[in-house]
Tab-separated table of C-alpha atoms and ligand atoms in Angstrom:
chain	number	residue	atom	x	y	z
B	1354	MET	CA	-3.409	-11.295	0.714
B	1355	ASP	CA	-2.095	-11.990	-2.792
B	1356	ILE	CA	-1.339	-9.015	-5.002
B	1357	LEU	CA	-1.589	-9.796	-8.708
B	1358	ASN	CA	-0.430	-7.834	-11.729
B	1359	PRO	CA	-3.548	-7.099	-13.856
B	1360	ALA	CA	-1.414	-6.994	-17.029
B	1361	ASN	CA	-0.584	-10.720	-16.813
B	1362	GLY	CA	-2.128	-12.175	-13.665
B	1363	ALA	CA	1.330	-12.780	-12.115
B	1364	LEU	CA	1.744	-12.800	-8.339
B	1365	ILE	CA	3.737	-9.709	-7.304
B	1366	ALA	CA	3.529	-9.929	-3.523
B	1367	THR	CA	1.818	-11.644	-0.628
B	1368	LEU	CA	1.065	-9.595	2.460
B	1369	PRO	CA	-0.477	-10.527	5.798
B	1370	ASP	CA	-3.877	-8.923	6.445
B	1371	THR	CA	-4.125	-6.723	9.520
B	1372	THR	CA	-6.138	-8.609	12.136
B	1373	ALA	CA	-8.888	-7.000	14.222
B	1374	GLU	CA	-6.558	-7.171	17.281
B	1375	GLN	CA	-3.773	-5.431	15.390
B	1376	ALA	CA	-6.193	-2.743	14.173
B	1377	GLN	CA	-7.265	-2.190	17.787
B	1378	GLN	CA	-3.621	-1.848	18.834
B	1379	LYS	CA	-2.994	0.677	16.043
B	1380	TYR	CA	-5.993	2.635	17.258
B	1381	VAL	CA	-4.725	2.720	20.853
B	1382	THR	CA	-1.314	4.052	19.830
B	1383	ALA	CA	-2.889	6.553	17.408
B	1384	ARG	CA	-5.230	7.817	20.116
B	1385	ALA	CA	-2.332	8.417	22.511
B	1386	ALA	CA	-0.176	10.153	19.889
B	1387	GLN	CA	-2.845	12.350	18.306
B	1388	HIS	CA	-2.879	14.944	21.118
B	1389	ILE	CA	0.847	15.504	20.862
B	1390	TRP	CA	0.612	15.865	17.082
B	1391	ALA	CA	-2.304	18.301	17.386
B	1392	GLN	CA	-0.484	20.422	19.968
B	1393	LYS	CA	2.429	21.113	17.643
B	1394	PRO	CA	2.238	24.463	15.858
B	1395	ILE	CA	0.658	23.955	12.419
B	1396	GLY	CA	3.935	25.132	10.872
B	1397	GLU	CA	5.672	21.980	12.129
B	1398	ARG	CA	3.059	19.723	10.588
B	1399	LEU	CA	3.332	21.652	7.326
B	1400	VAL	CA	7.113	21.106	7.279
B	1401	ALA	CA	6.540	17.332	7.319
B	1402	ILE	CA	3.940	17.505	4.534
B	1403	ASP	CA	6.236	19.750	2.505
B	1404	LYS	CA	8.968	17.106	2.797
B	1405	PHE	CA	6.475	14.435	1.696
B	1406	TYR	CA	5.638	16.648	-1.301
B	1407	ALA	CA	9.340	16.729	-2.225
B	1408	LEU	CA	9.799	12.981	-1.696
B	1409	LEU	CA	6.938	12.186	-4.087
B	1410	GLU	CA	8.832	14.022	-6.802
B	1411	GLU	CA	12.170	12.477	-5.901
B	1412	HIS	CA	10.778	8.929	-6.103
B	1413	GLN	CA	8.153	9.533	-8.794
B	1414	THR	CA	9.410	6.966	-11.306
B	1415	LYS	CA	9.706	4.131	-8.790
B	1416	LEU	CA	6.327	4.970	-7.213
B	1417	ALA	CA	4.677	5.038	-10.641
B	1418	GLU	CA	6.161	1.620	-11.442
B	1419	VAL	CA	4.691	0.149	-8.252
B	1420	LEU	CA	1.309	1.729	-8.992
B	1421	THR	CA	1.314	0.374	-12.548
B	1422	SER	CA	2.299	-3.095	-11.380
B	1423	GLU	CA	-0.697	-3.437	-9.059
B	1424	VAL	CA	-3.474	-1.453	-10.784
B	1425	GLY	CA	-2.387	-1.821	-14.434
B	1426	LYS	CA	-2.520	1.914	-15.157
B	1427	PRO	CA	-0.255	2.918	-18.072
B	1428	LEU	CA	3.048	4.217	-16.705
B	1429	GLY	CA	2.593	7.712	-18.159
B	1430	GLN	CA	-0.800	7.994	-16.454
B	1431	ALA	CA	0.683	6.673	-13.193
B	1432	LYS	CA	3.355	9.403	-13.298
B	1433	GLY	CA	0.619	11.919	-14.175
B	1434	GLU	CA	-1.361	10.859	-11.135
B	1435	ILE	CA	1.588	11.538	-8.828
B	1436	THR	CA	2.123	14.948	-10.455
B	1437	GLY	CA	-1.590	15.662	-9.919
B	1438	ALA	CA	-1.385	14.561	-6.285
B	1439	ARG	CA	1.560	16.914	-5.729
B	1440	LYS	CA	-0.505	19.825	-7.107
B	1441	ARG	CA	-3.220	19.063	-4.577
B	1442	ILE	CA	-0.686	18.850	-1.734
B	1443	LYS	CA	0.686	22.241	-2.818
B	1444	PHE	CA	-2.819	23.672	-2.496
B	1445	PHE	CA	-3.093	22.311	1.059
B	1446	LEU	CA	0.399	23.585	1.931
B	1447	ASP	CA	-0.485	27.071	0.698
B	1448	GLN	CA	-4.038	27.375	2.029
B	1449	SER	CA	-4.396	25.320	5.226
B	1450	GLU	CA	-3.047	27.838	7.709
B	1451	ARG	CA	-5.474	30.467	6.435
B	1452	TYR	CA	-8.543	28.247	6.828
B	1453	LEU	CA	-7.541	26.525	10.079
B	1454	SER	CA	-6.659	29.691	11.983
B	1455	ASP	CA	-9.094	31.127	14.495
B	1456	GLU	CA	-11.658	33.392	12.872
B	1457	VAL	CA	-12.804	36.486	14.748
B	1458	VAL	CA	-16.333	36.917	13.433
B	1459	TYR	CA	-17.644	39.616	15.758
B	1460	GLU	CA	-16.045	42.178	18.027
B	1461	GLU	CA	-17.405	45.001	20.182
B	1462	GLU	CA	-16.362	46.694	23.368
B	1463	GLY	CA	-15.907	43.851	25.882
B	1464	LEU	CA	-17.080	41.013	23.593
B	1465	LYS	CA	-15.327	38.920	21.024
B	1466	GLU	CA	-16.797	35.992	19.100
B	1467	VAL	CA	-14.341	33.536	17.613
B	1468	ILE	CA	-14.588	30.268	15.688
B	1469	SER	CA	-11.726	27.836	16.193
B	1470	PHE	CA	-11.234	24.689	14.156
B	1471	GLU	CA	-10.224	21.714	16.267
B	1472	PRO	CA	-9.075	18.383	14.836
B	1473	LEU	CA	-11.583	15.547	15.052
B	1474	GLY	CA	-9.136	13.118	16.685
B	1475	VAL	CA	-8.429	9.709	15.138
B	1476	ILE	CA	-10.082	9.287	11.769
B	1477	GLY	CA	-10.437	6.301	9.452
B	1478	ASN	CA	-9.925	6.475	5.714
B	1479	ILE	CA	-11.205	3.530	3.663
B	1480	SER	CA	-10.053	4.097	0.127
B	1481	ALA	CA	-10.449	3.024	-3.512
B	1482	TRP	CA	-7.868	1.760	-6.001
B	1483	ASN	CA	-8.510	3.764	-9.165
B	1484	TYR	CA	-6.495	6.857	-8.143
B	1485	PRO	CA	-4.875	5.861	-4.852
B	1486	TYR	CA	-2.595	8.926	-4.748
B	1487	LEU	CA	-5.329	11.414	-5.625
B	1488	VAL	CA	-8.134	10.084	-3.464
B	1489	GLY	CA	-5.616	9.315	-0.714
B	1490	VAL	CA	-4.217	12.831	-0.710
B	1491	ASN	CA	-7.743	14.354	-0.586
B	1492	VAL	CA	-8.131	12.884	2.899
B	1493	ILE	CA	-4.761	12.031	4.401
B	1494	ILE	CA	-3.047	15.370	3.843
B	1495	PRO	CA	-5.684	17.829	5.146
B	1496	ALA	CA	-6.489	15.428	8.011
B	1497	LEU	CA	-2.851	15.330	9.146
B	1498	ILE	CA	-2.341	19.075	8.690
B	1499	ALA	CA	-5.411	19.761	10.855
B	1500	GLY	CA	-3.842	17.668	13.655
B	1501	ASN	CA	-5.675	14.351	13.294
B	1502	ALA	CA	-4.232	10.855	13.445
B	1503	VAL	CA	-5.197	8.684	10.474
B	1504	LEU	CA	-5.860	4.950	10.201
B	1505	TYR	CA	-5.646	4.389	6.453
B	1506	LYS	CA	-7.001	1.333	4.693
B	1507	PRO	CA	-5.917	1.387	1.080
B	1508	SER	CA	-7.921	-0.715	-1.344
B	1509	GLU	CA	-6.818	-4.338	-1.533
B	1510	HIS	CA	-5.971	-3.529	-5.191
B	1511	ALA	CA	-3.605	-0.675	-4.278
B	1512	THR	CA	-1.973	-1.813	-1.055
B	1513	LEU	CA	1.660	-1.596	-2.186
B	1514	THR	CA	1.021	2.046	-3.069
B	1515	GLY	CA	-0.620	2.625	0.316
B	1516	LEU	CA	2.490	1.232	2.011
B	1517	LYS	CA	4.730	3.474	-0.122
B	1518	ILE	CA	2.676	6.494	0.953
B	1519	ARG	CA	3.160	5.408	4.573
B	1520	ASP	CA	6.925	4.974	4.214
B	1521	LEU	CA	7.350	8.396	2.604
B	1522	LEU	CA	5.192	10.108	5.255
B	1523	TYR	CA	7.423	8.556	7.942
B	1524	GLU	CA	10.550	9.618	6.091
B	1525	ALA	CA	9.059	13.115	5.894
B	1526	GLY	CA	8.686	13.292	9.670
B	1527	VAL	CA	5.082	12.237	10.350
B	1528	PRO	CA	5.213	10.169	13.573
B	1529	GLN	CA	4.585	6.461	13.028
B	1530	GLU	CA	1.724	6.356	15.559
B	1531	VAL	CA	-0.084	9.237	13.838
B	1532	PHE	CA	-0.407	7.586	10.448
B	1533	GLN	CA	-0.971	3.849	10.311
B	1534	VAL	CA	-1.981	1.488	7.551
B	1535	VAL	CA	-4.516	-1.285	7.912
B	1536	VAL	CA	-3.939	-3.909	5.225
B	1537	GLY	CA	-6.654	-6.058	3.706
B	1538	GLY	CA	-10.069	-6.075	2.059
B	1539	LYS	CA	-13.577	-6.056	3.456
B	1540	GLU	CA	-12.592	-7.591	6.837
B	1541	ALA	CA	-9.915	-4.962	7.443
B	1542	GLY	CA	-12.490	-2.285	6.593
B	1543	GLU	CA	-14.879	-3.879	9.068
B	1544	ALA	CA	-12.164	-3.762	11.736
B	1545	LEU	CA	-12.046	0.029	11.309
B	1546	LEU	CA	-15.839	0.277	11.487
B	1547	ASN	CA	-15.741	-1.599	14.794
B	1548	LEU	CA	-13.376	0.960	16.369
B	1549	PRO	CA	-14.604	4.129	18.115
B	1550	LEU	CA	-13.070	6.506	15.585
B	1551	ASP	CA	-13.893	10.226	15.419
B	1552	GLY	CA	-14.673	10.363	11.701
B	1553	TYR	CA	-14.910	8.101	8.672
B	1554	TYR	CA	-13.888	9.097	5.166
B	1555	PHE	CA	-14.723	6.623	2.456
B	1556	THR	CA	-14.075	6.484	-1.282
B	1557	GLY	CA	-15.627	3.639	-3.223
B	1558	SER	CA	-18.874	2.233	-4.539
B	1559	TYR	CA	-22.392	3.297	-3.557
B	1560	ARG	CA	-23.109	-0.196	-2.251
B	1561	THR	CA	-20.240	-0.205	0.243
B	1562	GLY	CA	-20.737	3.500	1.011
B	1563	GLN	CA	-24.368	3.012	1.960
B	1564	TYR	CA	-23.403	0.131	4.243
B	1565	ILE	CA	-20.656	2.192	5.912
B	1566	TYR	CA	-22.998	5.153	6.391
B	1567	GLU	CA	-25.462	2.910	8.223
B	1568	ARG	CA	-22.718	1.371	10.369
B	1569	VAL	CA	-21.254	4.735	11.344
B	1570	ALA	CA	-24.597	6.478	12.029
B	1571	PRO	CA	-24.958	5.319	15.689
B	1572	LYS	CA	-21.478	6.656	16.466
B	1573	MET	CA	-22.665	10.228	15.702
B	1574	VAL	CA	-19.361	11.227	14.095
B	1575	PRO	CA	-18.729	12.768	10.657
B	1576	CYS	CA	-18.974	10.281	7.787
B	1577	GLN	CA	-18.050	11.481	4.309
B	1578	LEU	CA	-18.652	9.369	1.224
B	1579	GLU	CA	-17.159	9.861	-2.226
B	1580	LEU	CA	-18.992	7.348	-4.365
B	1581	GLY	CA	-19.666	6.354	-7.930
B	1582	GLY	CA	-21.313	8.117	-10.813
B	1583	LYS	CA	-22.992	7.736	-14.184
B	1584	ASP	CA	-21.738	11.064	-15.418
B	1585	PRO	CA	-23.567	12.473	-18.461
B	1586	LEU	CA	-22.228	14.757	-21.170
B	1587	TYR	CA	-24.311	16.662	-23.729
B	1588	VAL	CA	-23.025	17.978	-27.050
B	1589	ALA	CA	-25.244	20.796	-28.318
B	1590	ASN	CA	-25.736	21.587	-32.012
B	1591	ASP	CA	-23.874	24.927	-31.953
B	1592	ILE	CA	-20.368	23.512	-31.486
B	1593	LYS	CA	-18.077	24.403	-34.379
B	1594	ASP	CA	-15.250	21.906	-34.164
B	1595	ILE	CA	-16.969	18.514	-33.939
B	1596	ALA	CA	-13.738	16.517	-34.339
B	1597	ASN	CA	-12.037	18.375	-31.510
B	1598	VAL	CA	-15.004	17.989	-29.162
B	1599	ALA	CA	-15.275	14.274	-30.037
B	1600	ALA	CA	-11.574	13.830	-29.188
B	1601	ASN	CA	-12.064	15.619	-25.852
B	1602	VAL	CA	-15.095	13.544	-24.961
B	1603	ALA	CA	-13.369	10.286	-25.932
B	1604	ASP	CA	-10.482	11.150	-23.599
B	1605	GLY	CA	-13.003	11.910	-20.826
B	1606	ALA	CA	-14.593	8.504	-21.378
B	1607	PHE	CA	-11.502	6.332	-21.844
B	1608	TYR	CA	-8.742	7.914	-19.712
B	1609	ASN	CA	-7.597	5.429	-17.038
B	1610	ASN	CA	-9.627	2.845	-18.961
B	1611	GLY	CA	-12.830	4.589	-17.929
B	1612	GLN	CA	-12.072	3.725	-14.292
B	1613	SER	CA	-12.518	7.268	-12.980
B	1614	CYS	CA	-15.338	8.297	-10.694
B	1615	CYS	CA	-15.849	11.328	-12.955
B	1616	ALA	CA	-15.294	9.516	-16.266
B	1617	VAL	CA	-17.830	10.394	-18.942
B	1618	GLU	CA	-20.209	7.427	-18.681
B	1619	ARG	CA	-22.933	8.415	-21.175
B	1620	VAL	CA	-23.092	10.885	-24.045
B	1621	TYR	CA	-26.082	12.718	-25.553
B	1622	VAL	CA	-25.679	14.434	-28.897
B	1623	HIS	CA	-28.060	16.770	-30.702
B	1624	GLU	CA	-29.621	14.951	-33.666
B	1625	SER	CA	-28.372	17.496	-36.225
B	1626	ILE	CA	-24.724	16.573	-35.562
B	1627	TYR	CA	-25.194	13.039	-34.210
B	1628	GLU	CA	-23.859	10.982	-37.145
B	1629	GLN	CA	-20.835	13.223	-37.665
B	1630	PHE	CA	-20.009	13.256	-33.951
B	1631	VAL	CA	-20.252	9.472	-33.660
B	1632	GLU	CA	-18.000	9.005	-36.690
B	1633	GLU	CA	-15.332	11.340	-35.244
B	1634	PHE	CA	-15.633	9.710	-31.822
B	1635	VAL	CA	-15.075	6.209	-33.198
B	1636	LYS	CA	-12.128	7.466	-35.259
B	1637	GLU	CA	-10.542	8.847	-32.077
B	1638	ALA	CA	-11.211	5.702	-30.029
B	1639	LYS	CA	-9.733	3.508	-32.778
B	1640	GLY	CA	-6.504	5.489	-32.465
B	1641	PHE	CA	-5.960	4.623	-28.791
B	1642	LYS	CA	-2.905	2.450	-28.345
B	1643	MET	CA	-3.630	-0.635	-26.281
B	1644	GLY	CA	-0.934	-2.813	-24.762
B	1645	GLN	CA	1.309	-3.506	-21.815
B	1646	PRO	CA	0.994	-0.621	-19.349
B	1647	THR	CA	4.764	-0.362	-19.110
B	1648	GLU	CA	5.116	0.172	-22.877
B	1649	GLU	CA	5.744	3.714	-24.091
B	1650	GLY	CA	2.682	5.456	-25.539
B	1651	VAL	CA	0.111	2.907	-24.357
B	1652	TYR	CA	-3.179	4.635	-23.498
B	1653	ILE	CA	-5.373	1.599	-22.722
B	1654	GLY	CA	-3.914	-1.026	-20.417
B	1655	PRO	CA	-5.645	-3.791	-18.479
B	1656	LEU	CA	-8.571	-3.212	-16.160
B	1657	THR	CA	-7.617	-3.364	-12.497
B	1658	ARG	CA	-10.241	-5.934	-11.507
B	1659	GLN	CA	-10.804	-9.112	-13.466
B	1660	ASP	CA	-14.438	-9.284	-12.285
B	1661	GLN	CA	-15.313	-6.071	-14.091
B	1662	ILE	CA	-14.919	-7.836	-17.457
B	1663	LYS	CA	-18.144	-9.744	-16.783
B	1664	VAL	CA	-19.971	-6.492	-15.987
B	1665	LEU	CA	-18.828	-4.962	-19.282
B	1666	GLU	CA	-19.699	-8.064	-21.301
B	1667	GLY	CA	-23.136	-7.995	-19.675
B	1668	GLN	CA	-23.700	-4.329	-20.574
B	1669	VAL	CA	-22.689	-4.905	-24.209
B	1670	ALA	CA	-24.927	-7.987	-24.574
B	1671	ASP	CA	-27.866	-6.192	-22.943
B	1672	ALA	CA	-27.498	-3.119	-25.205
B	1673	VAL	CA	-27.069	-5.103	-28.428
B	1674	GLN	CA	-30.013	-7.344	-27.601
B	1675	LYS	CA	-32.164	-4.207	-27.099
B	1676	GLY	CA	-31.175	-2.694	-30.443
B	1677	ALA	CA	-27.920	-0.748	-29.951
B	1678	ASN	CA	-25.288	-0.635	-32.693
B	1679	LEU	CA	-21.901	-1.949	-31.598
B	1680	LEU	CA	-19.509	0.307	-33.529
B	1681	LEU	CA	-16.227	-0.626	-31.881
B	1682	GLY	CA	-14.836	-3.273	-29.541
B	1683	GLY	CA	-17.231	-5.166	-27.301
B	1684	LYS	CA	-15.135	-8.038	-26.018
B	1685	LYS	CA	-12.281	-9.032	-23.755
B	1686	ILE	CA	-8.858	-9.887	-25.097
B	1687	ASP	CA	-7.401	-13.269	-24.209
B	1688	ASN	CA	-3.787	-12.368	-23.541
B	1689	GLY	CA	-3.428	-13.418	-19.907
B	1690	GLY	CA	-4.288	-9.945	-18.553
B	1691	TYR	CA	-7.606	-8.256	-17.733
B	1692	TYR	CA	-8.048	-6.484	-21.053
B	1693	PHE	CA	-11.270	-5.218	-22.620
B	1694	GLU	CA	-11.449	-3.489	-26.001
B	1695	PRO	CA	-12.441	0.201	-26.120
B	1696	THR	CA	-16.148	-0.100	-26.895
B	1697	VAL	CA	-18.554	2.357	-28.526
B	1698	LEU	CA	-22.309	1.782	-28.766
B	1699	SER	CA	-24.681	4.062	-30.678
B	1700	HIS	CA	-28.487	4.162	-30.885
B	1701	VAL	CA	-28.719	3.431	-27.182
B	1702	ASN	CA	-31.499	4.396	-24.746
B	1703	HIS	CA	-32.320	4.277	-21.061
B	1704	THR	CA	-33.754	0.783	-21.111
B	1705	MET	CA	-30.126	-0.348	-21.466
B	1706	LYS	CA	-27.774	-0.895	-18.521
B	1707	VAL	CA	-24.924	0.858	-20.329
B	1708	MET	CA	-26.883	4.126	-19.969
B	1709	THR	CA	-28.046	3.661	-16.389
B	1710	GLU	CA	-25.516	1.575	-14.403
B	1711	GLU	CA	-21.926	2.568	-13.642
B	1712	SER	CA	-19.673	0.848	-16.213
B	1713	PHE	CA	-16.251	1.730	-14.778
B	1714	GLY	CA	-14.542	0.487	-17.917
B	1715	PRO	CA	-13.665	1.405	-21.518
B	1716	ILE	CA	-17.230	1.418	-22.808
B	1717	ILE	CA	-19.548	4.247	-23.792
B	1718	GLY	CA	-23.061	4.683	-25.166
B	1719	ILE	CA	-23.920	7.676	-27.374
B	1720	GLN	CA	-27.612	8.604	-27.529
B	1721	LYS	CA	-29.332	10.931	-30.013
B	1722	VAL	CA	-31.510	13.748	-28.572
B	1723	ARG	CA	-33.923	16.168	-30.272
B	1724	ASN	CA	-33.242	19.256	-28.157
B	1725	ASP	CA	-31.824	20.651	-24.904
B	1726	GLU	CA	-34.968	19.745	-22.954
B	1727	GLU	CA	-34.687	16.075	-23.877
B	1728	ALA	CA	-30.971	16.142	-23.014
B	1729	ILE	CA	-31.691	17.671	-19.594
B	1730	SER	CA	-34.395	15.160	-18.843
B	1731	LEU	CA	-32.141	12.216	-19.755
B	1732	MET	CA	-29.139	13.613	-17.892
B	1733	GLN	CA	-31.333	13.902	-14.787
B	1734	ASP	CA	-32.619	10.356	-15.164
B	1735	THR	CA	-30.133	8.772	-12.730
B	1736	GLU	CA	-29.637	7.848	-9.094
B	1737	TYR	CA	-26.202	9.461	-9.208
B	1738	GLY	CA	-25.115	13.111	-9.033
B	1739	LEU	CA	-21.349	13.465	-9.320
B	1740	THR	CA	-20.607	15.522	-12.475
B	1741	ALA	CA	-22.280	16.626	-15.699
B	1742	ALA	CA	-20.837	18.332	-18.769
B	1743	VAL	CA	-22.182	20.421	-21.621
B	1744	TYR	CA	-20.322	21.285	-24.803
B	1745	SER	CA	-21.772	24.353	-26.522
B	1746	ASP	CA	-20.334	27.476	-28.083
B	1747	SER	CA	-22.636	29.504	-25.841
B	1748	GLN	CA	-21.642	29.851	-22.205
B	1749	GLU	CA	-25.134	31.098	-21.378
B	1750	ARG	CA	-26.740	28.005	-22.927
B	1751	GLY	CA	-24.208	25.709	-21.219
B	1752	GLU	CA	-24.645	27.265	-17.798
B	1753	SER	CA	-28.407	27.408	-18.041
B	1754	ILE	CA	-28.494	23.636	-18.690
B	1755	LEU	CA	-25.952	22.883	-15.948
B	1756	LYS	CA	-27.971	24.897	-13.384
B	1757	GLN	CA	-30.874	22.494	-13.885
B	1758	LEU	CA	-28.807	19.380	-13.089
B	1759	ASN	CA	-28.448	17.969	-9.582
B	1760	THR	CA	-24.694	17.285	-9.522
B	1761	GLY	CA	-21.805	18.374	-7.311
B	1762	THR	CA	-19.688	19.409	-10.301
B	1763	ALA	CA	-20.636	21.105	-13.586
B	1764	TYR	CA	-18.362	21.352	-16.633
B	1765	TRP	CA	-18.804	23.704	-19.580
B	1766	ASN	CA	-16.623	22.705	-22.559
B	1767	CYS	CA	-14.512	20.349	-20.467
B	1768	CYS	CA	-14.999	17.108	-18.546
B	1769	ASP	CA	-13.346	14.519	-16.306
B	1770	ARG	CA	-11.303	17.035	-14.343
B	1771	VAL	CA	-10.830	17.802	-10.653
B	1772	SER	CA	-9.331	20.973	-9.185
B	1773	ALA	CA	-7.926	21.358	-5.671
B	1774	ASN	CA	-9.437	24.878	-5.556
B	1775	LEU	CA	-12.988	23.565	-5.873
B	1776	PRO	CA	-15.021	21.292	-3.602
B	1777	TRP	CA	-15.256	17.705	-4.795
B	1778	SER	CA	-18.655	16.389	-3.813
B	1779	GLY	CA	-21.364	14.053	-4.988
B	1780	ARG	CA	-25.111	14.291	-4.604
B	1781	LYS	CA	-27.707	11.538	-4.276
B	1782	HIS	CA	-25.968	8.132	-4.585
B	1783	SER	CA	-22.659	9.813	-5.475
B	1784	GLY	CA	-21.990	10.706	-1.883
B	1785	ILE	CA	-22.144	13.148	0.945
B	1786	GLY	CA	-19.706	15.806	2.166
B	1787	ALA	CA	-16.836	17.359	0.227
B	1788	THR	CA	-13.084	17.118	-0.062
B	1789	LEU	CA	-10.671	19.651	-1.615
B	1790	SER	CA	-11.017	23.459	-1.559
B	1791	HIS	CA	-11.296	25.317	1.764
B	1792	ILE	CA	-14.361	23.177	2.526
B	1793	GLY	CA	-12.167	20.065	2.246
B	1794	ILE	CA	-9.586	21.642	4.582
B	1795	ARG	CA	-12.189	22.219	7.282
B	1796	ALA	CA	-13.850	18.840	6.679
B	1797	PHE	CA	-11.386	17.263	9.128
B	1798	THR	CA	-12.166	19.658	11.974
B	1799	LYS	CA	-14.986	20.449	14.363
B	1800	PRO	CA	-15.781	24.092	15.012
B	1801	LYS	CA	-15.754	25.509	18.537
B	1802	ALA	CA	-17.597	28.778	19.174
B	1803	TYR	CA	-15.878	31.075	21.685
B	1804	HIS	CA	-17.872	33.855	23.370
B	1805	LEU	CA	-15.202	35.944	25.057
B	1806	ARG	CA	-16.255	38.707	27.470
B	1807	GLY	CA	-13.874	40.955	29.245
F	3369	NAD	P1	-15.489	-0.686	-3.179
F	3369	NAD	O1	-16.725	-0.099	-2.589
F	3369	NAD	O2	-15.531	-2.055	-3.683
F	3369	NAD	O3	-14.292	-0.642	-2.116
F	3369	NAD	C1	-13.867	0.555	-1.523
F	3369	NAD	C2	-13.153	0.247	-0.231
F	3369	NAD	O4	-14.078	-0.273	0.715
F	3369	NAD	C3	-12.044	-0.768	-0.348
F	3369	NAD	O5	-10.940	-0.349	0.430
F	3369	NAD	C4	-12.672	-2.033	0.238
F	3369	NAD	O6	-11.739	-2.934	0.777
F	3369	NAD	C5	-13.554	-1.439	1.322
F	3369	NAD	N1	-14.667	-2.273	1.749
F	3369	NAD	C6	-15.391	-3.154	1.004
F	3369	NAD	N2	-16.382	-3.706	1.755
F	3369	NAD	C7	-16.283	-3.158	2.982
F	3369	NAD	C8	-17.012	-3.311	4.187
F	3369	NAD	N3	-18.055	-4.156	4.289
F	3369	NAD	N4	-16.645	-2.594	5.270
F	3369	NAD	C9	-15.612	-1.721	5.191
F	3369	NAD	N5	-14.868	-1.541	4.089
F	3369	NAD	C10	-15.201	-2.250	2.987
F	3369	NAD	O7	-15.045	0.347	-4.325
F	3369	NAD	P2	-13.772	0.256	-5.306
F	3369	NAD	O8	-13.984	-0.818	-6.313
F	3369	NAD	O9	-12.509	0.254	-4.539
F	3369	NAD	O10	-13.837	1.660	-6.041
F	3369	NAD	C11	-14.593	1.906	-7.192
F	3369	NAD	C12	-15.755	2.818	-6.866
F	3369	NAD	O11	-15.286	3.986	-6.228
F	3369	NAD	C13	-16.490	3.299	-8.095
F	3369	NAD	O12	-17.872	3.248	-7.858
F	3369	NAD	C14	-16.023	4.748	-8.239
F	3369	NAD	O13	-16.916	5.562	-8.936
F	3369	NAD	C15	-15.856	5.154	-6.813
F	3369	NAD	N6	-14.947	6.291	-6.669
F	3369	NAD	C16	-15.469	7.512	-6.321
F	3369	NAD	C17	-14.644	8.607	-6.204
F	3369	NAD	C18	-15.197	9.964	-5.859
F	3369	NAD	O14	-14.395	10.849	-5.599
F	3369	NAD	N7	-16.489	10.175	-5.853
F	3369	NAD	C19	-13.267	8.469	-6.438
F	3369	NAD	C20	-12.764	7.220	-6.778
F	3369	NAD	C21	-13.613	6.118	-6.889
């Protein structure tokens, strides 16, 4: 497998794919080692994860450089991702023991009822490339703490980072058999699907997620999917500081080049402030520094996948042909890397792909709406259900709109954020199951009900 630098197309590394036979061998050793790992007191597993937490900080700069070299993320954002991942690990370090301990739920003379949380066994994690530390940590860390063994397949676009995570986990004291990496693309993922694993945790597109869900179904084991989105954001007419809100929304749309599952993908603005909002938004987007991801202060680097350029070009052409105004950007940059200009389209509607299909790039459509009802109806007009945001000076108005939307996450006066304290979950085509929070700690366990008489 060739690993290319998205900033210039240069070959950085060539790695052998894991074969189906090797994946099977990894499974056999993981299966044998998992029981020993699970039998250790949780405190011992936490010591290893705590060391990993420290190592991420110690090696942050080098790790960020590797991440930037293979996914093209600006260096500052790569460092920020590792800092964010450490915050999530801290949450798991602090909270896991509480939520994995036996729970006495009923007690009377001679009878005790207890729930215990047992590890699933050997689980598979098939992951995405856009935030390999964050989406990796969501699964790997709570799974290991709960006593599982993990077969981890990083995305083919973030494999060097996946191998770094492996090396640091080993250095931290996680046994080599308990955490193993499967290298490669689709075929390596298939090799995991062919194994009799005890749970599958997937982050990626709806298309692949749906396929995996079908493949795992006959195994009758947990299968969690964190998939894509077409996340809407509504700006109501009672906001006071239009420029500030426009700057916030632009960051939500363009951070990580729009390649975030919870990136703002479509914006609806009340007609009374539409023109002013659009003007401020374009002003903000024009100010984003684009360039080499290793250069200080660069906000927009290359896209990770070259193929996505065609998708973005297609969305722009489709929107313009149907009457949208192209206010900024709209084309790729021919500099040897996978660059696409930050792109803003106004006067868009739901006949256009840019408002209905996941863009996963630096492109946004801003649609005018007459009132809250129209905004709600348009926000609901999607197959996805990851996040939705409302900007309004009234919390009551914001919350009342958010209650009517079928999404796993709701933002009032903020967007594009994830917290370890809260469950991260999608609805409809955005996925099934949850990571993070206490729900995401227990997601890697199976409950056993004890009825204890005596
Ligand atoms: P993808 O579906 O192309 O690939 C995801 C993973 O699946 C990769 O590791 C890939 O090698 C593997 N894979 C592909 N085909 C497979 C098959 N047939 N069998 C087994 N494995 C297979 O997605 P991607 O491009 O890596 O990620 C982008 C998508 O992920 C976007 O849609 C984004 O919204 C979504 N995402 C969601 C979240 C979330 O938390 N909801 C987080 C990050 C990314």
